[in-house]
Amino acid sequence: MRLLLVVALAALQLGVPEEPVSYAAVRLVKTTASAPSTPEITLPAGYTMVPGEKHQVASRAEFYFYVQGPRSTGVEISMRWPGTPISVVVEGKNRITPVVEPERVRFTVPVLAASPNAASWTVQVSSYLSGSTASGRYWRVEHNDPDRVAGPWTSVAWPAGQVKAVVNHMAAADVVLRDSGLVEKARQRGHFFALMGFETNNTLHTDNPPHWHLSYYPGQTFSAPKAHVPHFWVDKAGANFYNGMDVVGEGRKKFYVGDPAPIHDAEGQLIVTLTIRADGGLDIAVPNGPTYGVLPVPGGLTEGAQVLRDGQPLTTVRATDDVRDGVLTLPGSVHHYDPLTGALL
């Protein structure tokens, strides 16, 4: 013991840096949804749970928490949750089958992330229909489950209409981006468009009110200069009513119904203009090209969207996302995914 103390003191005197703390996020998924509760978690020496309500989260479907401690490829954790059997443990996009004992459940996870934010990949249940920015089109679909609500979403009514409508909005925008050639032009220039929705389960990303993105990045990373990131807020009927567009280096610009919102590249060249329609849809005007209209179908934008090109019908989009069975239905395609991770099957 004395030798260890001497070595530690010598290391301090020599200025040897301490090993950085690493993190992991762990989800304990219940066999059956029930009232939110907290299990008893036991960690090995040197590891602790990250404190605070943002890092220890109970929902009807699960309990998730963040672990901190020395970097390791395998840390054994045990838990006790009387009356609440769990079906699986999730870390990252991996399902881990726990060892079930009479009194406890044991499982092993890696602790490798550089920060809690880096580890939050575990709680983000999303599918990447295109995860390559080099393709000119990055599309992420968030799979929101009312039994997994967390953070600000626990104190408001479940945004059922917005959850459905956002998928329709993104699917319609995708039709326009491809039909107009905007995606191909972005790809040729080393730029990309990004379609994304909102999360209702990730407490490290306070992602409300309900909205979706049709963003433009003049580069191949999300740190591209002069990126334009619209936030289209959506009401209960699925209608867009506000666009808070963040422009890197310039702050947020505010646009309402009827306000043209131009998107430029880093050199100031006009790429596309987005205008919220009075019916809650969106007009998408291509410079020296067609103008597209995204309109609600009968029943509203929660049920689908009509897409017009220069006022003429192009297609009708009806997208659905079954988050319990993991089935995302889009125009001309059906995508099956792991409902606990979002990973495409």
C-alpha positions as a Markdown table, in Angstrom:
| # | Residue | x | y | z |
|---|---|---|---|---|
| 1 | Met | 0.0 | 0.0 | 0.0 |
| 2 | Arg | 2.9 | 2.3 | 0.9 |
| 3 | Leu | 4.6 | 1.5 | -2.4 |
| 4 | Leu | 1.4 | 2.4 | -4.3 |
| 5 | Leu | 1.2 | 5.7 | -2.5 |
| 6 | Val | 4.8 | 6.5 | -3.3 |
| 7 | Val | 4.3 | 5.7 | -7.0 |
| 8 | Ala | 1.1 | 7.9 | -7.1 |
| 9 | Leu | 2.9 | 10.8 | -5.4 |
| 10 | Ala | 5.8 | 10.5 | -7.8 |
| 11 | Ala | 3.4 | 10.5 | -10.8 |
| 12 | Leu | 1.9 | 13.7 | -9.5 |
| 13 | Gln | 5.3 | 15.3 | -9.0 |
| 14 | Leu | 6.3 | 14.4 | -12.5 |
| 15 | Gly | 3.2 | 15.9 | -13.9 |
| 16 | Val | 1.9 | 12.6 | -15.4 |
| 17 | Pro | -1.7 | 13.4 | -16.5 |
| 18 | Glu | -4.5 | 11.4 | -14.9 |
| 19 | Glu | -6.4 | 9.0 | -17.1 |
| 20 | Pro | -9.5 | 10.8 | -18.6 |
| 21 | Val | -12.9 | 9.8 | -17.5 |
| 22 | Ser | -14.9 | 7.7 | -20.0 |
| 23 | Tyr | -18.6 | 7.2 | -20.2 |
| 24 | Ala | -21.4 | 4.8 | -21.3 |
| 25 | Ala | -25.1 | 5.0 | -21.5 |
| 26 | Val | -27.2 | 1.9 | -20.6 |
| 27 | Arg | -30.9 | 1.2 | -21.2 |
| 28 | Leu | -32.7 | -1.4 | -19.2 |
| 29 | Val | -35.8 | -2.3 | -21.3 |
| 30 | Lys | -38.7 | -3.7 | -19.4 |
| 31 | Thr | -40.5 | -6.8 | -20.6 |
| 32 | Thr | -43.8 | -5.0 | -20.2 |
| 33 | Ala | -44.4 | -1.2 | -19.9 |
| 34 | Ser | -45.4 | -0.1 | -16.5 |
| 35 | Ala | -45.3 | 2.9 | -14.2 |
| 36 | Pro | -41.8 | 4.6 | -14.2 |
| 37 | Ser | -39.5 | 3.3 | -11.4 |
| 38 | Thr | -35.9 | 3.1 | -10.5 |
| 39 | Pro | -33.9 | -0.1 | -10.1 |
| 40 | Glu | -31.0 | -0.7 | -7.7 |
| 41 | Ile | -27.8 | -0.5 | -9.7 |
| 42 | Thr | -24.4 | -1.9 | -8.4 |
| 43 | Leu | -21.2 | -0.8 | -10.2 |
| 44 | Pro | -17.6 | -2.1 | -9.6 |
| 45 | Ala | -15.1 | 0.0 | -7.7 |
| 46 | Gly | -14.0 | 3.1 | -9.7 |
| 47 | Tyr | -17.3 | 3.5 | -11.5 |
| 48 | Thr | -20.3 | 5.7 | -10.6 |
| 49 | Met | -23.5 | 6.7 | -12.2 |
| 50 | Val | -23.5 | 10.2 | -13.6 |
| 51 | Pro | -25.7 | 12.2 | -11.3 |
| 52 | Gly | -28.8 | 14.3 | -12.2 |
| 53 | Glu | -32.2 | 13.8 | -13.7 |
| 54 | Lys | -30.8 | 14.2 | -17.2 |
| 55 | His | -28.5 | 11.2 | -16.8 |
| 56 | Gln | -30.8 | 8.9 | -14.8 |
| 57 | Val | -34.2 | 8.6 | -16.6 |
| 58 | Ala | -37.2 | 6.4 | -15.9 |
| 59 | Ser | -40.0 | 5.9 | -18.4 |
| 60 | Arg | -42.9 | 3.4 | -18.8 |
| 61 | Ala | -40.8 | 1.3 | -21.1 |
| 62 | Glu | -37.3 | 1.5 | -19.5 |
| 63 | Phe | -34.8 | 3.0 | -17.2 |
| 64 | Tyr | -31.6 | 4.4 | -18.7 |
| 65 | Phe | -28.5 | 5.8 | -17.0 |
| 66 | Tyr | -25.0 | 7.0 | -17.7 |
| 67 | Val | -21.8 | 5.4 | -16.2 |
| 68 | Gln | -18.5 | 7.2 | -15.7 |
| 69 | Gly | -15.1 | 5.8 | -14.8 |
| 70 | Pro | -11.8 | 4.5 | -16.3 |
| 71 | Arg | -11.9 | 3.5 | -20.0 |
| 72 | Ser | -12.7 | -0.2 | -20.4 |
| 73 | Thr | -14.0 | -2.6 | -23.0 |
| 74 | Gly | -15.9 | -4.6 | -20.4 |
| 75 | Val | -17.4 | -3.4 | -17.1 |
| 76 | Glu | -19.7 | -5.7 | -15.2 |
| 77 | Ile | -22.9 | -4.1 | -13.8 |
| 78 | Ser | -25.6 | -5.8 | -11.8 |
| 79 | Met | -29.1 | -4.6 | -11.0 |
| 80 | Arg | -32.0 | -5.5 | -8.8 |
| 81 | Trp | -35.5 | -4.4 | -9.8 |
| 82 | Pro | -38.1 | -6.3 | -7.8 |
| 83 | Gly | -41.4 | -6.9 | -9.7 |
| 84 | Thr | -39.9 | -5.5 | -13.0 |
| 85 | Pro | -38.4 | -8.1 | -15.3 |
| 86 | Ile | -36.3 | -6.7 | -18.1 |
| 87 | Ser | -36.2 | -8.2 | -21.6 |
| 88 | Val | -32.9 | -6.8 | -22.8 |
| 89 | Val | -30.1 | -4.4 | -22.1 |
| 90 | Val | -29.1 | -1.8 | -24.8 |
| 91 | Glu | -25.7 | -0.1 | -25.1 |
| 92 | Gly | -25.0 | 1.8 | -28.3 |
| 93 | Lys | -26.9 | -0.1 | -31.0 |
| 94 | Asn | -26.2 | -3.4 | -29.3 |
| 95 | Arg | -28.7 | -5.7 | -27.6 |
| 96 | Ile | -27.1 | -7.4 | -24.6 |
| 97 | Thr | -28.7 | -10.5 | -23.1 |
| 98 | Pro | -28.3 | -10.3 | -19.3 |
| 99 | Val | -27.5 | -13.1 | -17.0 |
| 100 | Val | -30.6 | -13.6 | -14.8 |
| 101 | Glu | -29.9 | -14.8 | -11.2 |
| 102 | Pro | -32.4 | -15.5 | -8.4 |
| 103 | Glu | -31.9 | -12.0 | -6.9 |
| 104 | Arg | -30.0 | -10.0 | -9.5 |
| 105 | Val | -29.4 | -9.5 | -13.1 |
| 106 | Arg | -25.8 | -9.1 | -14.5 |
| 107 | Phe | -24.4 | -7.8 | -17.8 |
| 108 | Thr | -21.2 | -6.3 | -19.2 |
| 109 | Val | -20.9 | -3.1 | -21.2 |
| 110 | Pro | -18.0 | -1.1 | -22.6 |
| 111 | Val | -17.2 | 2.3 | -21.1 |
| 112 | Leu | -15.4 | 4.1 | -24.0 |
| 113 | Ala | -17.2 | 7.4 | -24.8 |
| 114 | Ala | -15.4 | 10.7 | -24.3 |
| 115 | Ser | -18.5 | 12.4 | -22.8 |
| 116 | Pro | -22.1 | 11.7 | -21.9 |
| 117 | Asn | -23.2 | 13.4 | -25.2 |
| 118 | Ala | -20.9 | 11.0 | -27.1 |
| 119 | Ala | -22.6 | 8.1 | -25.2 |
| 120 | Ser | -26.1 | 9.3 | -25.9 |
| 121 | Trp | -26.0 | 7.3 | -29.1 |
| 122 | Thr | -27.5 | 4.6 | -26.9 |
| 123 | Val | -30.8 | 6.4 | -26.3 |
| 124 | Gln | -31.2 | 7.9 | -29.8 |
| 125 | Val | -33.6 | 5.5 | -31.5 |
| 126 | Ser | -33.2 | 6.6 | -35.1 |
| 127 | Ser | -32.8 | 5.1 | -38.6 |
| 128 | Tyr | -30.4 | 6.5 | -41.2 |
| 129 | Leu | -32.0 | 6.2 | -44.6 |
| 130 | Ser | -28.9 | 7.9 | -45.8 |
| 131 | Gly | -26.1 | 8.5 | -43.4 |
| 132 | Ser | -23.4 | 9.6 | -45.9 |
| 133 | Thr | -23.0 | 13.3 | -46.3 |
| 134 | Ala | -21.0 | 12.6 | -49.4 |
| 135 | Ser | -24.2 | 11.4 | -51.2 |
| 136 | Gly | -25.6 | 15.0 | -51.0 |
| 137 | Arg | -28.5 | 13.7 | -48.9 |
| 138 | Tyr | -28.4 | 12.9 | -45.2 |
| 139 | Trp | -31.7 | 11.6 | -43.8 |
| 140 | Arg | -32.4 | 10.5 | -40.2 |
| 141 | Val | -35.8 | 9.4 | -39.0 |
| 142 | Glu | -36.4 | 9.5 | -35.3 |
| 143 | His | -38.7 | 6.8 | -33.9 |
| 144 | Asn | -40.6 | 8.4 | -31.1 |
| 145 | Asp | -42.5 | 6.1 | -28.7 |
| 146 | Pro | -45.0 | 7.5 | -26.1 |
| 147 | Asp | -43.8 | 4.9 | -23.5 |
| 148 | Arg | -40.2 | 6.3 | -23.7 |
| 149 | Val | -40.9 | 10.0 | -23.2 |
| 150 | Ala | -38.4 | 11.8 | -21.1 |
| 151 | Gly | -37.4 | 15.3 | -20.1 |
| 152 | Pro | -39.8 | 18.1 | -21.1 |
| 153 | Trp | -42.1 | 15.6 | -22.9 |
| 154 | Thr | -43.2 | 14.1 | -19.6 |
| 155 | Ser | -45.1 | 17.3 | -18.7 |
| 156 | Val | -47.1 | 17.8 | -21.9 |
| 157 | Ala | -49.5 | 15.8 | -23.9 |
| 158 | Trp | -48.1 | 13.3 | -26.3 |
| 159 | Pro | -47.5 | 15.1 | -29.7 |
| 160 | Ala | -49.2 | 12.3 | -31.7 |
| 161 | Gly | -50.1 | 14.5 | -34.7 |
| 162 | Gln | -46.7 | 16.1 | -34.9 |
| 163 | Val | -44.9 | 12.8 | -34.7 |
| 164 | Lys | -46.9 | 11.5 | -37.7 |
| 165 | Ala | -46.7 | 14.7 | -39.7 |
| 166 | Val | -43.0 | 15.2 | -39.4 |
| 167 | Val | -42.4 | 11.9 | -41.3 |
| 168 | Asn | -44.7 | 13.0 | -44.1 |
| 169 | His | -43.0 | 16.4 | -44.3 |
| 170 | Met | -39.5 | 14.8 | -44.6 |
| 171 | Ala | -40.7 | 12.3 | -47.1 |
| 172 | Ala | -42.3 | 15.0 | -49.3 |
| 173 | Ala | -39.2 | 17.1 | -49.0 |
| 174 | Asp | -37.1 | 14.2 | -50.1 |
| 175 | Val | -39.2 | 13.8 | -53.2 |
| 176 | Val | -38.6 | 17.4 | -54.1 |
| 177 | Leu | -34.9 | 17.4 | -53.4 |
| 178 | Arg | -34.4 | 14.4 | -55.7 |
| 179 | Asp | -36.8 | 15.4 | -58.4 |
| 180 | Ser | -35.4 | 18.9 | -58.7 |
| 181 | Gly | -31.8 | 17.7 | -58.9 |
| 182 | Leu | -30.8 | 19.7 | -55.8 |
| 183 | Val | -29.3 | 16.6 | -54.2 |
| 184 | Glu | -27.2 | 15.8 | -57.2 |
| 185 | Lys | -26.0 | 19.4 | -57.4 |
| 186 | Ala | -25.1 | 19.3 | -53.7 |
| 187 | Arg | -23.2 | 16.0 | -54.1 |
| 188 | Gln | -21.2 | 17.3 | -57.1 |
| 189 | Arg | -20.2 | 20.4 | -55.0 |
| 190 | Gly | -19.2 | 18.4 | -51.9 |
| 191 | His | -22.3 | 19.8 | -50.1 |
| 192 | Phe | -25.4 | 18.1 | -48.6 |
| 193 | Phe | -29.0 | 18.5 | -47.5 |
| 194 | Ala | -30.1 | 17.0 | -44.2 |
| 195 | Leu | -33.6 | 15.9 | -43.3 |
| 196 | Met | -34.2 | 15.3 | -39.6 |
| 197 | Gly | -37.0 | 15.3 | -37.1 |
| 198 | Phe | -37.2 | 15.6 | -33.3 |
| 199 | Glu | -36.6 | 13.4 | -30.3 |
| 200 | Thr | -38.9 | 12.8 | -27.3 |
| 201 | Asn | -36.7 | 10.5 | -25.2 |
| 202 | Asn | -33.2 | 12.1 | -25.2 |
| 203 | Thr | -32.8 | 14.4 | -22.1 |
| 204 | Leu | -29.4 | 15.6 | -23.3 |
| 205 | His | -31.1 | 17.1 | -26.4 |
| 206 | Thr | -34.0 | 19.3 | -25.3 |
| 207 | Asp | -35.6 | 18.9 | -28.7 |
| 208 | Asn | -39.0 | 20.7 | -28.4 |
| 209 | Pro | -41.4 | 22.1 | -29.5 |
| 210 | Pro | -42.1 | 19.5 | -32.3 |
| 211 | His | -40.2 | 20.4 | -35.5 |
| 212 | Trp | -38.3 | 19.1 | -38.5 |
| 213 | His | -35.3 | 20.2 | -40.5 |
| 214 | Leu | -34.6 | 20.7 | -44.2 |
| 215 | Ser | -31.0 | 22.0 | -43.8 |
| 216 | Tyr | -28.2 | 22.8 | -46.2 |
| 217 | Tyr | -24.5 | 22.3 | -45.3 |
| 218 | Pro | -22.0 | 23.8 | -47.8 |
| 219 | Gly | -19.4 | 21.2 | -47.0 |
| 220 | Gln | -19.3 | 17.5 | -46.0 |
| 221 | Thr | -19.5 | 17.9 | -42.3 |
| 222 | Phe | -22.1 | 19.4 | -39.9 |
| 223 | Ser | -19.5 | 22.1 | -39.0 |
| 224 | Ala | -19.6 | 23.5 | -42.5 |
| 225 | Pro | -19.4 | 27.3 | -42.5 |
| 226 | Lys | -22.5 | 29.3 | -43.3 |
| 227 | Ala | -24.7 | 26.2 | -42.9 |
| 228 | His | -28.5 | 27.0 | -43.0 |
| 229 | Val | -30.5 | 24.9 | -40.5 |
| 230 | Pro | -34.3 | 25.6 | -40.6 |
| 231 | His | -36.4 | 24.5 | -37.7 |
| 232 | Phe | -40.0 | 24.1 | -38.9 |
| 233 | Trp | -42.3 | 24.1 | -36.0 |
| 234 | Val | -45.4 | 21.9 | -36.5 |
| 235 | Asp | -48.8 | 22.2 | -34.8 |
| 236 | Lys | -51.2 | 19.4 | -33.7 |
| 237 | Ala | -52.7 | 19.2 | -37.2 |
| 238 | Gly | -49.3 | 18.7 | -38.7 |
| 239 | Ala | -49.1 | 22.2 | -40.2 |
| 240 | Asn | -45.8 | 24.2 | -40.3 |
| 241 | Phe | -46.3 | 27.6 | -38.7 |
| 242 | Tyr | -42.8 | 29.0 | -38.0 |
| 243 | Asn | -39.3 | 28.6 | -39.3 |
| 244 | Gly | -36.5 | 29.5 | -36.9 |
| 245 | Met | -33.5 | 29.2 | -39.3 |
| 246 | Asp | -30.1 | 29.1 | -37.7 |
| 247 | Val | -27.3 | 30.4 | -40.0 |
| 248 | Val | -23.8 | 29.5 | -38.8 |
| 249 | Gly | -22.0 | 32.8 | -38.0 |
| 250 | Glu | -25.2 | 34.9 | -38.2 |
| 251 | Gly | -27.6 | 33.5 | -35.5 |
| 252 | Arg | -31.2 | 32.7 | -35.9 |
| 253 | Lys | -33.5 | 34.2 | -38.5 |
| 254 | Lys | -37.3 | 34.0 | -38.0 |
| 255 | Phe | -39.8 | 33.3 | -40.7 |
| 256 | Tyr | -43.6 | 32.9 | -40.5 |
| 257 | Val | -46.4 | 32.0 | -43.0 |
| 258 | Gly | -45.7 | 33.6 | -46.3 |
| 259 | Asp | -42.2 | 34.8 | -45.5 |
| 260 | Pro | -39.6 | 33.6 | -48.1 |
| 261 | Ala | -36.6 | 32.0 | -46.4 |
| 262 | Pro | -33.7 | 31.9 | -48.8 |
| 263 | Ile | -30.8 | 29.4 | -48.3 |
| 264 | His | -27.4 | 30.4 | -49.6 |
| 265 | Asp | -24.1 | 28.6 | -49.8 |
| 266 | Ala | -20.9 | 30.0 | -48.1 |
| 267 | Glu | -20.3 | 32.3 | -51.1 |
| 268 | Gly | -23.8 | 33.8 | -51.0 |
| 269 | Gln | -25.2 | 31.9 | -54.0 |
| 270 | Leu | -28.9 | 31.2 | -53.7 |
| 271 | Ile | -29.6 | 27.4 | -53.4 |
| 272 | Val | -33.3 | 27.3 | -52.7 |
| 273 | Thr | -36.1 | 29.3 | -51.1 |
| 274 | Leu | -38.5 | 27.8 | -48.5 |
| 275 | Thr | -41.8 | 29.5 | -47.8 |
| 276 | Ile | -44.5 | 28.2 | -45.3 |
| 277 | Arg | -47.8 | 28.1 | -47.0 |
| 278 | Ala | -51.1 | 29.3 | -45.5 |
| 279 | Asp | -52.4 | 25.7 | -45.5 |
| 280 | Gly | -49.4 | 24.6 | -43.3 |
| 281 | Gly | -47.5 | 23.1 | -46.2 |
| 282 | Leu | -44.3 | 24.4 | -47.8 |
| 283 | Asp | -43.3 | 26.0 | -51.1 |
| 284 | Ile | -39.8 | 25.1 | -52.3 |
| 285 | Ala | -38.5 | 27.3 | -55.1 |
| 286 | Val | -35.4 | 26.3 | -57.1 |
| 287 | Pro | -33.5 | 29.2 | -58.7 |
| 288 | Asn | -34.0 | 29.1 | -62.5 |
| 289 | Gly | -36.0 | 26.0 | -62.0 |
| 290 | Pro | -39.5 | 24.8 | -60.9 |
| 291 | Thr | -41.4 | 25.7 | -57.8 |
| 292 | Tyr | -42.7 | 22.8 | -55.8 |
| 293 | Gly | -45.7 | 22.9 | -53.4 |
| 294 | Val | -46.2 | 20.5 | -50.5 |
| 295 | Leu | -49.9 | 20.6 | -49.5 |
| 296 | Pro | -52.0 | 18.6 | -47.0 |
| 297 | Val | -54.0 | 15.7 | -48.3 |
| 298 | Pro | -57.7 | 15.4 | -47.2 |
| 299 | Gly | -57.4 | 14.8 | -43.5 |
| 300 | Gly | -54.4 | 17.0 | -43.1 |
| 301 | Leu | -50.6 | 16.6 | -43.0 |
| 302 | Thr | -50.7 | 14.0 | -40.3 |
| 303 | Glu | -52.2 | 11.7 | -43.0 |
| 304 | Gly | -50.0 | 12.7 | -46.0 |
| 305 | Ala | -48.9 | 15.4 | -48.4 |
| 306 | Gln | -49.6 | 16.2 | -52.0 |
| 307 | Val | -46.5 | 17.3 | -54.0 |
| 308 | Leu | -47.0 | 19.7 | -56.9 |
| 309 | Arg | -44.4 | 20.8 | -59.5 |
| 310 | Asp | -45.1 | 24.2 | -61.0 |
| 311 | Gly | -48.7 | 23.8 | -59.9 |
| 312 | Gln | -49.2 | 20.4 | -61.5 |
| 313 | Pro | -49.6 | 17.1 | -59.4 |
| 314 | Leu | -46.3 | 15.2 | -59.1 |
| 315 | Thr | -47.1 | 12.6 | -56.4 |
| 316 | Thr | -48.9 | 12.0 | -53.1 |
| 317 | Val | -46.8 | 11.0 | -50.1 |
| 318 | Arg | -48.2 | 8.9 | -47.2 |
| 319 | Ala | -45.5 | 7.9 | -44.8 |
| 320 | Thr | -46.1 | 5.8 | -41.6 |
| 321 | Asp | -43.9 | 4.7 | -38.8 |
| 322 | Asp | -44.8 | 1.7 | -36.7 |
| 323 | Val | -42.5 | 2.1 | -33.7 |
| 324 | Arg | -43.6 | -1.0 | -31.9 |
| 325 | Asp | -42.9 | -3.4 | -34.8 |
| 326 | Gly | -40.2 | -1.4 | -36.4 |
| 327 | Val | -41.7 | -0.8 | -39.8 |
| 328 | Leu | -41.2 | 2.5 | -41.7 |
| 329 | Thr | -43.3 | 2.8 | -44.8 |
| 330 | Leu | -42.3 | 5.5 | -47.4 |
| 331 | Pro | -43.3 | 6.1 | -51.0 |
| 332 | Gly | -42.1 | 3.1 | -53.0 |
| 333 | Ser | -40.2 | 1.5 | -50.1 |
| 334 | Val | -40.6 | -0.3 | -46.7 |
| 335 | His | -37.8 | -0.2 | -44.2 |
| 336 | His | -37.7 | -2.7 | -41.3 |
| 337 | Tyr | -35.6 | -1.7 | -38.2 |
| 338 | Asp | -34.9 | -2.8 | -34.7 |
| 339 | Pro | -37.5 | -1.0 | -32.7 |
| 340 | Leu | -35.2 | -0.7 | -29.7 |
| 341 | Thr | -32.2 | 0.8 | -31.6 |
| 342 | Gly | -33.5 | 2.0 | -35.0 |
| 343 | Ala | -30.8 | 0.0 | -36.8 |
| 344 | Leu | -32.0 | -1.0 | -40.2 |
| 345 | Leu | -32.5 | -4.7 | -40.7 |
